[in-house]
CSV table of C-alpha atoms in Angstrom, one decimal:
chain,number,residue,atom,x,y,z
K,919,MET,CA,-6.3,-36.6,23.4
K,920,ALA,CA,-3.0,-38.2,24.4
K,921,TYR,CA,-2.8,-41.9,24.6
K,922,PHE,CA,0.2,-43.8,26.0
K,923,PRO,CA,0.7,-47.6,26.3
K,924,ASP,CA,0.9,-49.0,29.8
K,925,LYS,CA,2.2,-52.5,29.2
K,926,PHE,CA,5.1,-54.4,27.7
K,927,VAL,CA,4.7,-55.3,24.0
K,928,GLU,CA,5.7,-58.5,22.2
K,929,LYS,CA,7.7,-56.6,19.5
K,930,PRO,CA,8.7,-53.0,19.2
K,931,GLU,CA,7.5,-51.3,16.0
K,932,PRO,CA,10.1,-49.4,13.9
K,933,LEU,CA,9.0,-45.9,13.1
K,934,GLU,CA,8.2,-45.1,9.5
K,935,ARG,CA,8.7,-41.8,7.7
K,936,ALA,CA,5.3,-40.4,8.3
K,937,ILE,CA,5.8,-38.3,11.4
K,938,GLY,CA,6.0,-34.8,9.8
K,939,ASP,CA,8.6,-33.2,7.7
K,940,LYS,CA,11.1,-32.5,10.4
K,941,GLY,CA,10.7,-35.9,12.0
K,942,ASP,CA,10.9,-37.7,8.6
K,943,LEU,CA,14.2,-35.9,7.8
K,944,ALA,CA,15.7,-36.6,11.2
K,945,LEU,CA,14.6,-40.3,11.0
K,946,ALA,CA,16.1,-40.6,7.5
K,947,ARG,CA,19.4,-39.2,8.7
K,948,LEU,CA,19.5,-41.7,11.5
K,949,GLU,CA,18.7,-44.6,9.1
K,950,ASN,CA,21.4,-43.5,6.7
K,951,ARG,CA,23.9,-43.9,9.6
K,952,GLY,CA,22.6,-47.3,10.5
K,953,PHE,CA,20.2,-46.5,13.3
K,954,THR,CA,16.5,-47.5,13.8
K,955,VAL,CA,14.0,-45.9,16.2
K,956,ALA,CA,11.3,-48.2,17.4
K,957,THR,CA,8.3,-47.7,19.7
K,958,GLY,CA,7.1,-50.0,22.4
K,959,LEU,CA,9.0,-51.8,25.2
K,960,THR,CA,9.6,-55.5,25.4
K,961,ARG,CA,10.9,-57.3,28.5
K,962,TYR,CA,14.2,-57.8,26.8
K,963,PHE,CA,14.8,-54.2,26.0
K,964,ALA,CA,13.6,-53.2,29.5
K,965,GLY,CA,16.6,-55.2,30.8
K,966,ALA,CA,18.9,-53.4,28.3
K,967,ILE,CA,17.6,-50.0,29.5
K,968,GLY,CA,18.2,-51.1,33.1
K,969,ILE,CA,21.8,-51.8,32.2
K,970,MET,CA,22.2,-48.6,30.2
K,971,ALA,CA,20.7,-46.5,33.0
K,972,GLN,CA,23.7,-47.4,35.2
K,973,GLN,CA,26.2,-45.7,32.9
K,974,GLN,CA,27.8,-42.8,34.7
K,975,HIS,CA,26.9,-40.0,32.4
K,976,ILE,CA,23.2,-41.0,32.7
K,977,ILE,CA,23.4,-41.4,36.5
K,978,GLU,CA,25.0,-37.9,36.7
K,979,PHE,CA,21.9,-36.1,35.5
K,980,CYS,CA,19.2,-38.9,35.7
K,981,PRO,CA,19.9,-41.0,38.8
K,982,LYS,CA,16.3,-42.2,39.1
K,983,ASP,CA,16.5,-44.3,35.9
K,984,ALA,CA,18.6,-46.9,37.6
K,985,THR,CA,16.4,-47.2,40.7
K,986,ALA,CA,13.2,-49.0,41.7
K,987,GLU,CA,11.3,-45.9,40.7
K,988,ARG,CA,12.0,-46.7,37.0
K,989,PHE,CA,14.1,-49.3,35.3
K,990,MET,CA,16.0,-51.1,38.0
K,991,THR,CA,14.3,-54.5,37.3
K,992,GLU,CA,11.7,-55.9,35.0
K,993,ALA,CA,9.1,-55.6,37.8
K,994,THR,CA,9.9,-52.0,38.5
K,995,THR,CA,9.8,-51.2,34.8
K,996,GLU,CA,6.4,-52.8,34.5
K,997,ARG,CA,5.1,-50.7,37.4
K,998,PHE,CA,6.6,-47.5,35.8
K,999,LEU,CA,5.0,-48.3,32.5
K,1000,ALA,CA,1.6,-48.4,34.2
K,1001,SER,CA,2.1,-45.2,36.1
K,1002,LYS,CA,0.7,-41.8,35.1
K,1003,GLY,CA,-1.6,-43.4,32.5
K,1004,GLY,CA,1.3,-45.1,30.5
K,1005,LEU,CA,4.4,-44.1,28.7
K,1006,ALA,CA,5.3,-43.8,25.0
K,1007,MET,CA,8.7,-45.6,24.9
K,1008,PHE,CA,11.2,-45.0,22.1
K,1009,LEU,CA,14.3,-47.2,21.5
K,1010,LEU,CA,17.3,-46.1,19.5
K,1011,LEU,CA,18.8,-49.2,18.0
K,1012,SER,CA,21.7,-50.2,15.8
K,1013,GLN,CA,22.6,-53.6,14.2
K,1014,VAL,CA,18.9,-54.3,13.9
K,1015,ILE,CA,17.6,-57.7,12.9
K,1016,GLU,CA,13.8,-58.0,12.3
K,1017,ASN,CA,11.5,-60.9,11.5
K,1018,ALA,CA,7.8,-61.5,11.8
K,1019,ASP,CA,8.1,-62.4,15.5
K,1020,ALA,CA,10.9,-60.3,16.9
K,1021,LEU,CA,13.1,-57.3,16.6
K,1022,SER,CA,16.6,-57.3,18.0
K,1023,GLY,CA,19.5,-55.0,18.0
K,1024,ARG,CA,21.9,-53.1,20.2
K,1025,LEU,CA,20.3,-50.4,22.3
K,1026,GLU,CA,22.0,-47.1,21.8
K,1027,GLY,CA,19.6,-44.8,23.6
K,1028,TYR,CA,16.0,-44.6,24.9
K,1029,ALA,CA,13.4,-41.9,25.4
K,1030,TRP,CA,9.8,-41.7,26.6
K,1031,ALA,CA,6.9,-39.3,26.7
K,1032,GLU,CA,4.3,-39.2,29.5
K,1033,TYR,CA,1.4,-37.0,30.6
K,1034,SER,CA,2.9,-35.0,33.5
K,1035,PRO,CA,1.7,-31.4,33.7
K,1036,CYS,CA,3.5,-29.0,36.0
K,1037,ASP,CA,3.0,-25.4,37.1
K,1038,GLU,CA,6.0,-24.2,35.1
K,1039,LEU,CA,4.8,-25.6,31.9
K,1040,PRO,CA,1.0,-25.1,31.9
K,1041,ASN,CA,0.6,-25.3,28.1
K,1042,ASN,CA,3.0,-28.3,27.7
K,1043,PRO,CA,1.5,-31.2,29.7
K,1044,ILE,CA,3.5,-33.9,27.8
K,1045,ALA,CA,6.8,-34.5,29.5
K,1046,SER,CA,9.6,-35.8,27.3
K,1047,ILE,CA,12.8,-37.5,28.4
K,1048,TYR,CA,15.9,-38.5,26.3
K,1049,ARG,CA,19.0,-40.6,27.0
K,1050,ILE,CA,21.9,-41.5,24.7
K,1051,GLY,CA,24.1,-44.4,25.7
K,1052,ALA,CA,27.9,-44.3,25.9
K,1053,ASN,CA,28.5,-46.1,22.7
K,1054,ALA,CA,26.5,-43.6,20.6
K,1055,LYS,CA,27.5,-40.5,22.6
K,1056,GLY,CA,29.5,-37.9,20.7
K,1057,LYS,CA,28.5,-39.3,17.3
K,1058,GLY,CA,26.2,-36.4,16.5
K,1059,ILE,CA,23.0,-38.3,16.5
K,1060,ALA,CA,21.3,-36.9,19.6
K,1061,LYS,CA,19.7,-34.0,17.8
K,1062,ASP,CA,18.1,-36.3,15.2
K,1063,PHE,CA,16.9,-38.7,17.9
K,1064,VAL,CA,15.3,-36.0,19.9
K,1065,GLN,CA,13.6,-34.5,16.9
K,1066,THR,CA,12.3,-38.0,15.8
K,1067,VAL,CA,10.9,-38.6,19.3
K,1068,VAL,CA,9.2,-35.2,19.4
K,1069,SER,CA,7.7,-35.6,16.0
K,1070,ALA,CA,6.5,-39.2,16.7
K,1071,THR,CA,5.0,-38.2,20.0
K,1072,HIS,CA,2.9,-35.5,18.3
K,1073,THR,CA,1.9,-37.8,15.4
K,1074,LEU,CA,1.3,-41.1,17.2
K,1075,PHE,CA,0.5,-40.4,20.8
K,1076,ALA,CA,-0.3,-36.7,21.7
K,1077,PRO,CA,-1.6,-34.8,18.6
K,1078,ASN,CA,-1.5,-31.0,19.1
K,1079,GLU,CA,-0.3,-31.3,22.7
K,1080,GLY,CA,2.5,-29.1,23.9
K,1081,ILE,CA,5.7,-31.0,24.9
K,1082,GLY,CA,7.9,-29.9,27.7
K,1083,LEU,CA,11.0,-31.0,29.6
K,1084,GLN,CA,13.1,-30.3,32.6
K,1085,VAL,CA,16.8,-30.2,32.4
K,1086,TRP,CA,19.8,-29.1,34.5
K,1087,ARG,CA,21.6,-26.1,33.2
K,1088,SER,CA,24.9,-27.9,33.2
K,1089,ASN,CA,23.7,-30.7,30.9
K,1090,PHE,CA,25.2,-30.5,27.4
K,1091,ALA,CA,21.7,-31.5,26.0
K,1092,VAL,CA,20.4,-27.9,26.7
K,1093,ARG,CA,22.0,-26.8,23.4
K,1094,ILE,CA,20.5,-29.6,21.5
K,1095,TYR,CA,17.0,-28.8,22.8
K,1096,GLU,CA,17.4,-25.1,21.8
K,1097,GLU,CA,18.5,-26.1,18.3
K,1098,ILE,CA,15.4,-28.2,17.8
K,1099,GLY,CA,13.1,-25.4,18.9
K,1100,PHE,CA,12.5,-25.9,22.6
K,1101,THR,CA,12.3,-22.5,24.3
K,1102,HIS,CA,13.1,-21.5,27.9
K,1103,GLN,CA,10.1,-20.8,30.0
K,1104,PRO,CA,9.8,-18.4,33.0
K,1105,SER,CA,9.8,-20.1,36.4
K,1106,ASN,CA,9.7,-19.1,40.0
K,1107,ASN,CA,12.2,-21.9,40.6
K,1108,THR,CA,15.3,-20.2,39.3
K,1109,GLN,CA,17.5,-20.4,42.4
K,1110,PRO,CA,20.4,-22.8,42.3
K,1111,GLN,CA,19.7,-26.1,43.9
K,1112,TYR,CA,21.9,-29.0,45.1
K,1113,ARG,CA,21.7,-32.1,43.0
K,1114,PRO,CA,23.6,-35.4,43.4
K,1115,THR,CA,26.8,-35.7,41.4
K,1116,LEU,CA,29.4,-38.3,40.7
K,1117,ASP,CA,32.2,-35.7,40.8
K,1118,PRO,CA,34.7,-37.0,43.4
K,1119,ASN,CA,35.6,-33.4,44.3
K,1120,ALA,CA,32.0,-32.5,45.2
K,1121,GLU,CA,31.3,-31.9,48.9
K,1122,ASN,CA,28.9,-34.6,50.3
K,1123,GLY,CA,28.3,-35.8,46.7
K,1124,LEU,CA,26.3,-32.6,45.8
K,1125,MET,CA,26.8,-29.7,43.4
K,1126,GLN,CA,24.9,-26.5,42.7
K,1127,ASP,CA,22.9,-26.4,39.5
K,1128,THR,CA,19.8,-24.8,38.2
K,1129,ARG,CA,16.7,-26.5,36.8
K,1130,LEU,CA,15.5,-25.2,33.5
K,1131,PHE,CA,12.0,-25.6,32.0
K,1132,MET,CA,11.7,-25.8,28.3
K,1133,ALA,CA,8.7,-26.1,25.9
K,1134,TYR,CA,8.1,-27.2,22.3
K,1135,ASP,CA,5.2,-25.6,20.5
K,1136,PRO,CA,3.1,-28.1,18.5
K,1137,SER,CA,3.0,-25.6,15.6
K,1138,LEU,CA,6.7,-26.3,15.0
K,1139,HIS,CA,5.9,-30.0,14.4
K,1140,ASP,CA,6.1,-29.8,10.6
């Protein structure tokens, strides 16, 4: 049975290499490049996520992150954590300093998993969401971060549960998800839709795009 924390923590916990073969290898590659992945969300890092969520490339595809629905303020983040039975939060960090009482570092990305079943993904009720900040974008670490989060979600929070995600077709991350093992799922919702965009040439701030539904089989975990 899936279990997700629903409150802030005093100190995030760095992941250890005990999250399956694929996850361990991905985490090791991140560590070799100076990155740490930690679980749990403190009030300090909630503020850092609120700032990162305002970066233009995140707003382009994920405009809700910077709003009162999610990470706009500490209070909205606290409410979001408590929603849907909790969230498993993951922090991608560099320049990490850890002691007995605290863990600090520069936030380079964030992700979370939540219980959020939908009709298009009936066998994959765990929704997963991933963001890479501008400083780490283009450094070739997104694939390892996603794999680490997928593996840790299976190991620590939702054993044997199918993981799914929704993504816009125009998002470059689609290729990364495919490489990891996410597969495209059939959907009745295949018609192009209008989504908000920051493109100054878009009419009325909207562009046509298609929502994709992708699933990760738990048997691929190791």
